[in-house]
XYZ file of C-alpha atoms in Angstrom:
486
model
C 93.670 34.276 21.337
C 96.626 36.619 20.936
C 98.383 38.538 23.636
C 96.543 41.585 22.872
C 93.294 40.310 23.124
C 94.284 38.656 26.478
C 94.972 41.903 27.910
C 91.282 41.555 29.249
C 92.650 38.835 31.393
C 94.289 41.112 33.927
C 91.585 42.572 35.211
C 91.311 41.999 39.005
C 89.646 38.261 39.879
C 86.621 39.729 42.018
C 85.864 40.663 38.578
C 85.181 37.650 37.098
C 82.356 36.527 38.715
C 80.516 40.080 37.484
C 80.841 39.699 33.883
C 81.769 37.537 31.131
C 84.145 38.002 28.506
C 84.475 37.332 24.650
C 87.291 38.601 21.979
C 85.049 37.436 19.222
C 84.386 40.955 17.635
C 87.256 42.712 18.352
C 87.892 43.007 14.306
C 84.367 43.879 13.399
C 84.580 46.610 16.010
C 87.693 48.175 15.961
C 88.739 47.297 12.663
C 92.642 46.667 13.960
C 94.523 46.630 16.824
C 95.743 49.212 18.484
C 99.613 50.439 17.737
C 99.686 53.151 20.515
C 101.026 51.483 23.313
C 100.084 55.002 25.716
C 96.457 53.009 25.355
C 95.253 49.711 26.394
C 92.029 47.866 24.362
C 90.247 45.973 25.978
C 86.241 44.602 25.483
C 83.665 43.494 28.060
C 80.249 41.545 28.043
C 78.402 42.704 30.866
C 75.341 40.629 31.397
C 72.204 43.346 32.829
C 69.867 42.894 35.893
C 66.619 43.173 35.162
C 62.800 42.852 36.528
C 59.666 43.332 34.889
C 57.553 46.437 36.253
C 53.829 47.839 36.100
C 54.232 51.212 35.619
C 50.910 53.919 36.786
C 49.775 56.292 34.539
C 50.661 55.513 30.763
C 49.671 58.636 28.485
C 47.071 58.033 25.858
C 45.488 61.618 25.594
C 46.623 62.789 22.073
C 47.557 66.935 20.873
C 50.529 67.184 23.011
C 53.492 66.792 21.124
C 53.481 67.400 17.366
C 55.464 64.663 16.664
C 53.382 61.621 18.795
C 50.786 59.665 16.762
C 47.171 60.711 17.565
C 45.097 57.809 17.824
C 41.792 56.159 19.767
C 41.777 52.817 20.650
C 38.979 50.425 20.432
C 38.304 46.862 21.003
C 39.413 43.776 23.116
C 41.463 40.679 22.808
C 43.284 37.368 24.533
C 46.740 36.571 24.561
C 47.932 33.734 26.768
C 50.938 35.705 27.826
C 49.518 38.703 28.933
C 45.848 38.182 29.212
C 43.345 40.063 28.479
C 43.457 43.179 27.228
C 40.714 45.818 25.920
C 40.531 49.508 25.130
C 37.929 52.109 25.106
C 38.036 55.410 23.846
C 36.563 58.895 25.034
C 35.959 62.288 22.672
C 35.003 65.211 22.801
C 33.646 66.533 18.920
C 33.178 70.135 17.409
C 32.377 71.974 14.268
C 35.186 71.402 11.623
C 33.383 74.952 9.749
C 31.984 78.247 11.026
C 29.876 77.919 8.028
C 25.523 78.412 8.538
C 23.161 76.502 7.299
C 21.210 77.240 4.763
C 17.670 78.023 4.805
C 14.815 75.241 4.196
C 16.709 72.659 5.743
C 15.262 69.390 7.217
C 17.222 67.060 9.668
C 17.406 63.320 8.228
C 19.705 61.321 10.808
C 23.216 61.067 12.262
C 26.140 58.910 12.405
C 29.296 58.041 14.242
C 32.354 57.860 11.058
C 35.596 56.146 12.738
C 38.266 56.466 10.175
C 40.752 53.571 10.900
C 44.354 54.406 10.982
C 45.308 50.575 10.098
C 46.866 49.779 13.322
C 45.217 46.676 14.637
C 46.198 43.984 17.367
C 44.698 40.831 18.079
C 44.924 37.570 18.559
C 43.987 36.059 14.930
C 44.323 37.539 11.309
C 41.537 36.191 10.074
C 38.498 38.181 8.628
C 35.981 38.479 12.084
C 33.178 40.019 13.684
C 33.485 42.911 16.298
C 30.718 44.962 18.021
C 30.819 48.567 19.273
C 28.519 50.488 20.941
C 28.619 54.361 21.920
C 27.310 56.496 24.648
C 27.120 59.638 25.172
C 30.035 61.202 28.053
C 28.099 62.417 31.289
C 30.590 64.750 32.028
C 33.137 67.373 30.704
C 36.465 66.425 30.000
C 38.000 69.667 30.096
C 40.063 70.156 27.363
C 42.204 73.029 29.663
C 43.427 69.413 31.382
C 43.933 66.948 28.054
C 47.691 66.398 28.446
C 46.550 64.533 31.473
C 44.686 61.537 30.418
C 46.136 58.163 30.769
C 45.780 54.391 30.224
C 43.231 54.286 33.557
C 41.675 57.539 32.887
C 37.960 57.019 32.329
C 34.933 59.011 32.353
C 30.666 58.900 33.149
C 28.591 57.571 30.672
C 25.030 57.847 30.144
C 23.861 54.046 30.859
C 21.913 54.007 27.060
C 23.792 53.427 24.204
C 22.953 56.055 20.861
C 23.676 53.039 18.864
C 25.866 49.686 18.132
C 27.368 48.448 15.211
C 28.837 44.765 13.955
C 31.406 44.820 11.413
C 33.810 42.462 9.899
C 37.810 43.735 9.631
C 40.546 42.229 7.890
C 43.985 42.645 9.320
C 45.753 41.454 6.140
C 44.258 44.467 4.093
C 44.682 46.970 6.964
C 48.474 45.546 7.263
C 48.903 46.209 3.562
C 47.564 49.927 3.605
C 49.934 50.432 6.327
C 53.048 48.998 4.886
C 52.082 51.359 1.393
C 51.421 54.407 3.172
C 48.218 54.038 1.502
C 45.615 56.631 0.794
C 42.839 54.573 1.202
C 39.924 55.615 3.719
C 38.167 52.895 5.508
C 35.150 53.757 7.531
C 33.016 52.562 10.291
C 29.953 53.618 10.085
C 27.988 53.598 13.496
C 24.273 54.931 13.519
C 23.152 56.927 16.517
C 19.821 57.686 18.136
C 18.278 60.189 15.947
C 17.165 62.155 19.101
C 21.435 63.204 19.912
C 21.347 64.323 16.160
C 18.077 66.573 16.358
C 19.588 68.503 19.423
C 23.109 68.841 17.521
C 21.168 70.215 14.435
C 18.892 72.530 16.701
C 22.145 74.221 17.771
C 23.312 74.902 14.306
C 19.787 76.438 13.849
C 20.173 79.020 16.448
C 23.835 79.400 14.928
C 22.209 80.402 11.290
C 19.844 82.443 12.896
C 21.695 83.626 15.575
C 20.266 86.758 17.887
C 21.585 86.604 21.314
C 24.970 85.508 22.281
C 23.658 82.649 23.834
C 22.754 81.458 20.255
C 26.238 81.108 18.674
C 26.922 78.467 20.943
C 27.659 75.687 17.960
C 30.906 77.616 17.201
C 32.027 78.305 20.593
C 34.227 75.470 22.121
C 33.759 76.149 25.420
C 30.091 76.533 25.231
C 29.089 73.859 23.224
C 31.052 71.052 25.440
C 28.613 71.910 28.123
C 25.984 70.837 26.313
C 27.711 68.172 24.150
C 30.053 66.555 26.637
C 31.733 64.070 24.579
C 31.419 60.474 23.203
C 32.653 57.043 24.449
C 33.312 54.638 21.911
C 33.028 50.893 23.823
C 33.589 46.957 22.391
C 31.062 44.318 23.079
C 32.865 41.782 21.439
C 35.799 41.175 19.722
C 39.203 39.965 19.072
C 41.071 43.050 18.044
C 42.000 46.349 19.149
C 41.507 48.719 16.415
C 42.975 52.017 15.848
C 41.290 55.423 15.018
C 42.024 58.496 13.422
C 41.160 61.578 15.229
C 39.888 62.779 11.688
C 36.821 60.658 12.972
C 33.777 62.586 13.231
C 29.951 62.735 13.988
C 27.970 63.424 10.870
C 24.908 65.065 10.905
C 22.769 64.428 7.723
C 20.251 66.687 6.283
C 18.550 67.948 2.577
C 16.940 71.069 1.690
C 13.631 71.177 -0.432
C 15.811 70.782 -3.457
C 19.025 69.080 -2.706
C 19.294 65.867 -1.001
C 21.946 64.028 0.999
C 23.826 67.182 2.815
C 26.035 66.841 6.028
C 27.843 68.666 8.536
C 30.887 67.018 10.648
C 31.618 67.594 14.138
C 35.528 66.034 14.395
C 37.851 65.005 16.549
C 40.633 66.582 15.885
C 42.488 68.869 18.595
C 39.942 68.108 21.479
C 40.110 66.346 24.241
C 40.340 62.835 23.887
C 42.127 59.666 25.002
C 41.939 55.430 25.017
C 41.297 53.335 27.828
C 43.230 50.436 28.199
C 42.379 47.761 30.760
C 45.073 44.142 30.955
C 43.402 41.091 33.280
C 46.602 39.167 33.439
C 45.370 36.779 36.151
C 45.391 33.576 34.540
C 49.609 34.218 33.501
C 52.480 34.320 34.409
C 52.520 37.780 35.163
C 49.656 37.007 37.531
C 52.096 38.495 40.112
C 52.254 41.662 38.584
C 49.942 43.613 40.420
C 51.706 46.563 42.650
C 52.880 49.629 40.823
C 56.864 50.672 40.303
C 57.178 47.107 42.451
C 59.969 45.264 41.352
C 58.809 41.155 39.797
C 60.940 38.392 38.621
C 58.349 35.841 36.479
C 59.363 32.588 37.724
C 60.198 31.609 34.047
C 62.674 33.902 33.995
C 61.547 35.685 30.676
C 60.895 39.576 30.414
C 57.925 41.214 28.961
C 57.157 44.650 27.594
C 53.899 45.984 25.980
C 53.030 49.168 25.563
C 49.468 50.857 26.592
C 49.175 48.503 29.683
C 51.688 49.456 31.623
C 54.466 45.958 31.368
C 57.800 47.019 31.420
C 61.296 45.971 31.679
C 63.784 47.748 34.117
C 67.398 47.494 33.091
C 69.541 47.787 36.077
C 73.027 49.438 34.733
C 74.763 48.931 38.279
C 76.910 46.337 37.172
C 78.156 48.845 34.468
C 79.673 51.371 37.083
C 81.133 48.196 39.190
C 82.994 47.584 36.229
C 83.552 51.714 35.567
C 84.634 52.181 39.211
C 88.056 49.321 38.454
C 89.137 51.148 35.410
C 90.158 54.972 36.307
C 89.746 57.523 33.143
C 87.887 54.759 30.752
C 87.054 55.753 27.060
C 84.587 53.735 26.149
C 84.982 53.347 22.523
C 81.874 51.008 21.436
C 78.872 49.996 23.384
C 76.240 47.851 22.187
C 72.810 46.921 24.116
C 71.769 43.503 22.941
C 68.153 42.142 24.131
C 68.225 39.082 22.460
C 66.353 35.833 21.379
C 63.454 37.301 21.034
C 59.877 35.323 21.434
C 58.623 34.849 18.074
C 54.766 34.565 18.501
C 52.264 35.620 15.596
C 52.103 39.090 17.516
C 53.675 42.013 16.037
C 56.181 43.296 17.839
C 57.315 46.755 18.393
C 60.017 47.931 16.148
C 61.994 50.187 17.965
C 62.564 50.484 21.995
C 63.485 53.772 23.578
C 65.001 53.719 27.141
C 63.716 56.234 29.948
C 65.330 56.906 33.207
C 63.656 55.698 36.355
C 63.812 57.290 39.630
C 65.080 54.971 42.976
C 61.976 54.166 43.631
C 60.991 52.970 40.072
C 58.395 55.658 38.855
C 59.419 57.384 35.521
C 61.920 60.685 36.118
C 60.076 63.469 34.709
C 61.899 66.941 33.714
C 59.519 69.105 36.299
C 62.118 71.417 37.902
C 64.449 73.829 36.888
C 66.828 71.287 39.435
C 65.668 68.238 36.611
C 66.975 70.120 33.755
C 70.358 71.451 35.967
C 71.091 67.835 36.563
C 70.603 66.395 33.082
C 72.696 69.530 32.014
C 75.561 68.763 33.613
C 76.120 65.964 31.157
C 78.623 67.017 28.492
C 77.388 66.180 25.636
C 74.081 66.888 25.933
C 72.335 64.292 27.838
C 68.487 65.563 27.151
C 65.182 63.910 26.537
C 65.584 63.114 22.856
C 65.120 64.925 20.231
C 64.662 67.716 21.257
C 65.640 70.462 23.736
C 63.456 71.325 27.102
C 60.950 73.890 26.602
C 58.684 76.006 29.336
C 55.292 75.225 30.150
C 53.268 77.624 32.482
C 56.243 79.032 33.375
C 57.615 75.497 34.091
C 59.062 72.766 32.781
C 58.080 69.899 30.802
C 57.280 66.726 31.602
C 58.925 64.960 28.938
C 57.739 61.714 27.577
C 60.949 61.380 25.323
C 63.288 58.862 25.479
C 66.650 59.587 27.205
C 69.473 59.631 24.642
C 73.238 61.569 24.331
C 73.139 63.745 21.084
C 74.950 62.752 18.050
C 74.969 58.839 19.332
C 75.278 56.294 17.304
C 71.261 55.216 17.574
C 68.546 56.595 19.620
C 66.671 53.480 19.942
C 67.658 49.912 20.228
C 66.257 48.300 16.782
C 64.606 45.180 16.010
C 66.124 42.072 13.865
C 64.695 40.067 12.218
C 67.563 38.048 11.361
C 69.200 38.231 14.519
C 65.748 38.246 16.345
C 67.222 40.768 18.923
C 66.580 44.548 19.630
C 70.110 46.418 19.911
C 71.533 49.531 20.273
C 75.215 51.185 19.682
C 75.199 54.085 22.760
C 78.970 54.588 23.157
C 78.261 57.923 24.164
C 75.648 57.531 25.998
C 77.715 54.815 28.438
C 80.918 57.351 28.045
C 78.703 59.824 29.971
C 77.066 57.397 32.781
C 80.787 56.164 33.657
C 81.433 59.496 34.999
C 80.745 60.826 38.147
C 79.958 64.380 39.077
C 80.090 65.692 42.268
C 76.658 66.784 43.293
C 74.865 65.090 40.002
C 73.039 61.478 40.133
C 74.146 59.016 38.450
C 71.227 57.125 36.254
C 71.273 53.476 37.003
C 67.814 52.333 36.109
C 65.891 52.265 33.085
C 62.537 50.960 31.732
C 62.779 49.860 28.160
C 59.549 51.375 26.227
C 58.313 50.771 22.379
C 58.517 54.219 20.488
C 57.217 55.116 17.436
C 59.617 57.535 16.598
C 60.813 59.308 19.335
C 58.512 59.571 21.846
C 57.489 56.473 24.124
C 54.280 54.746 22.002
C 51.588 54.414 24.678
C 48.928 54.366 21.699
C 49.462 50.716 21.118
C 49.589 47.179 22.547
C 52.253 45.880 20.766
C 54.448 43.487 22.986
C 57.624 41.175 23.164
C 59.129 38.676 25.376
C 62.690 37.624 25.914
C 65.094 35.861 28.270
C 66.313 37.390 31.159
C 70.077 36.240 30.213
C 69.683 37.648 27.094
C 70.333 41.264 27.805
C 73.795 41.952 27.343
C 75.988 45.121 26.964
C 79.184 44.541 25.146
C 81.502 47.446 25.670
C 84.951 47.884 23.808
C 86.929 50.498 25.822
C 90.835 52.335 26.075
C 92.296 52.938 29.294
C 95.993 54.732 29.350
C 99.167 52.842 30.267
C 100.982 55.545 31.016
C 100.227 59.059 32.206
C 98.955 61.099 29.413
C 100.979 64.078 30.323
């Protein structure tokens, strides 16, 4: 190693103990050394703390951001890491037309049409059998409240099913759709009790024929959800979880005296509606894992993060400002989180992570106050909830689910691969900013690492990973001056 690599040697000897050291990349990096003498380069490896937390209240109610995938899951698996895990989801439906019915009509049946999106997640991807049944909701879920349905919502069911359905699924086709961005439509049809449909067609009856106010209740939202309250869509057996379009629908069949097979759809798009999604991990290693925001250390030192249930890993950047605090005016000039040697299992894995600042007592910092968005302000550049700016809500703030990134950084999201079988990140700007302390502003130490799909945390799948504690690294490459800039 040359003498100005070994520069990093003369860093104070408490040090070394904190973090370990490498010159390997310094030409990859920097591209050559530096000829300004004013400026000392020097690079880090700083390994991260970590712990693995179970975090309350994962959002899986759909319509709130225009960017975030709107999706129902359904079904159940095992996995032998993280146990069991199975998802429900509830709906309310409406009238996709104002249109009337004609005259001479005659109600035939109804039916349940779940569009699949192509996500699926299980624990084989072979061609099986899985069973669903639906019930009718038993009360309202108030659309006026829809941002605020999570993971452990739930809601009352009426105890008889309108109907069941087995079906056979094969992952390998819905993988392929996915991967083409294909057109393709793939239903599941689910026949309900013809009794639900007769009352759903009476409606539109009084809507045709409409003489009080009372009667145009089939095209008035808030009307017709007291009598139609919503749908829960349930698995009886399985070993996927599938996922749903909200372009699903209930279809109400009819014919006229001279045209047969007619319909009417009642969708789900832009109501109220959300997945539940239960995780048994008992019989794991994360059998431990059972408090909320409660720090846990698996005993076989691994990490784990899935999305939809709640698993997380908390990144603990304290070690970073130990090092910050030794080196007066650093400019960080290169920063790249590693979280390597990744678990290869047949389980896909999320493709991007996105990392979101914890409060001290390890439940997700939310933008609520005007105080929130004064203290993430103060960061110069921009330190906001990617990508986008804050924006009022009821004369508030937002709660955010974005990730938290510095605009113009390198990446937003640490990325999977393959090759390297590692999710990383280059944030030199984003480290440039939490070296710096401001009077009167916290400093962010803790983050939980979350799968996004793009932008906003994904809490609309169950897509997981697994990787060594001692894997997380940050290497930094930094500048410090030698002599007084002035």
């Amino acid at each position: 190693m040359n003498l100005w690599a070994n520069r990093i040697g003369q860093l104070a000897f408490p040090l070394v103990a904190l973090f370990f050291f490498s010159c390997e990349d310094e030409a990859s990096v920097l591209g050559f050394k530096n000829q300004n003498q004013k400026f000392d380069v020097k690079y880090i490896e700083i390994p991260i703390e970590s712990s693995v937390l179970l975090l309350d209240s994962q959002r899986t109610s759909n319509f709130v951001f225009q960017t975030e995938t709107n999706r129902l899951l359904v079904g159940q698996y095992s996995d032998d890491k993280f146990g069991k895990i199975a998802a429900n989801g509830y709906t309310q439906f409406f009238t996709n037309s104002g249109s009337k019915l004609p005259a001479d009509v005659t109600y035939d049946s109804v039916t349940l049409q779940l569009v699949l999106d192509f996500y699926n997640y299980g624990s084989t991807d072979a061609l099986t059998s899985q069973t669903f049944s639906v019930y009718e909701l038993d009360e309202d879920l108030k659309y006026e409240n829809r941002r605020n349905f999570f993971n452990k919502s739930q809601a009352l069911v009426k105890p008889t099913p309108l109907g069941s359905k087995t079906f056979s699924i094969s992952p390998k086709d819905l993988d392929s759709y996915a991967k083409d961005n294909s057109d393709t439509t793939i239903l599941v049809k689910i026949p309900l009790d013809k009794a639900f449909g007769q009352r759903i067609f009476d409606n539109a009856l009084l809507y045709r024929d409409v003489a009080t106010t009372q009667d145009s209740t089939f095209k008035v939202y808030s009307e017709f959800v007291k009598l139609f309250k919503g749908l829960s869509i349930k698995s009886d057996n399985g070993d996927k979880i599938l996922g749903f379009s909200t372009n699903s629908a209930v279809t109400v069949h009819y014919h006229t005296g001279t045209v047969d097979s007619l319909n009417f759809n009642l969708g789900f798009f832009n109501v109220a509606n959300f997945s539940q999604i239960t995780n048994d991990r008992s019989s794991t290693d994360l059998s431990g894992l059972t408090q909320y925001a409660q720090d846990f250390l698996p005993a076989n030192d691994l990490r784990y993060i899935q999305s939809g249930t709640g698993v997380y890993t908390k990144l603990d950047f304290g070690k970073f400002f130990e090092f910050c605090d030794t080196v007066p005016n650093v400019v960080i000039t290169s920063a790249q989180l590693t979280l390597g040697d990744v678990v290869q299992s047949d389980y896909a894995l999320p493709t991007n992570m996105v990392m979101r600042v914890l409060r001290s007592d390890n439940t997700v910092k939310k933008v609520k106050t005007l105080q929130d968005t004064m203290d993430i302000s103060a960061y110069n550049p921009r330190f906001p909830a990617h990508p986008g700016t804050l924006t009022l809500d009821n004369g508030g703030y937002a709660e955010s689910d974005l990730g938290m990134v510095v605009l113009g950084d390198a990446d937003a999201y640490l990325k999977y691969s393959s090759d390297k079988k590692s999710y990383s990140g280059n944030y030199a700007l984003f480290f440039q900013q939490l070296s710096i302390v401001r009077e009167g502003v916290p400093r962010y130490q803790y983050f939980a690492i979350y799968p996004t799909a793009p932008a906003i945390p994904n809490t609309k799948t169950v897509n997981r990973v697994i990787f060594p504690k001692d894997a997380i690294k940050l290497k930094v490459f930094y500048t410090k001056p030698t002599t007084p800039l002035n």
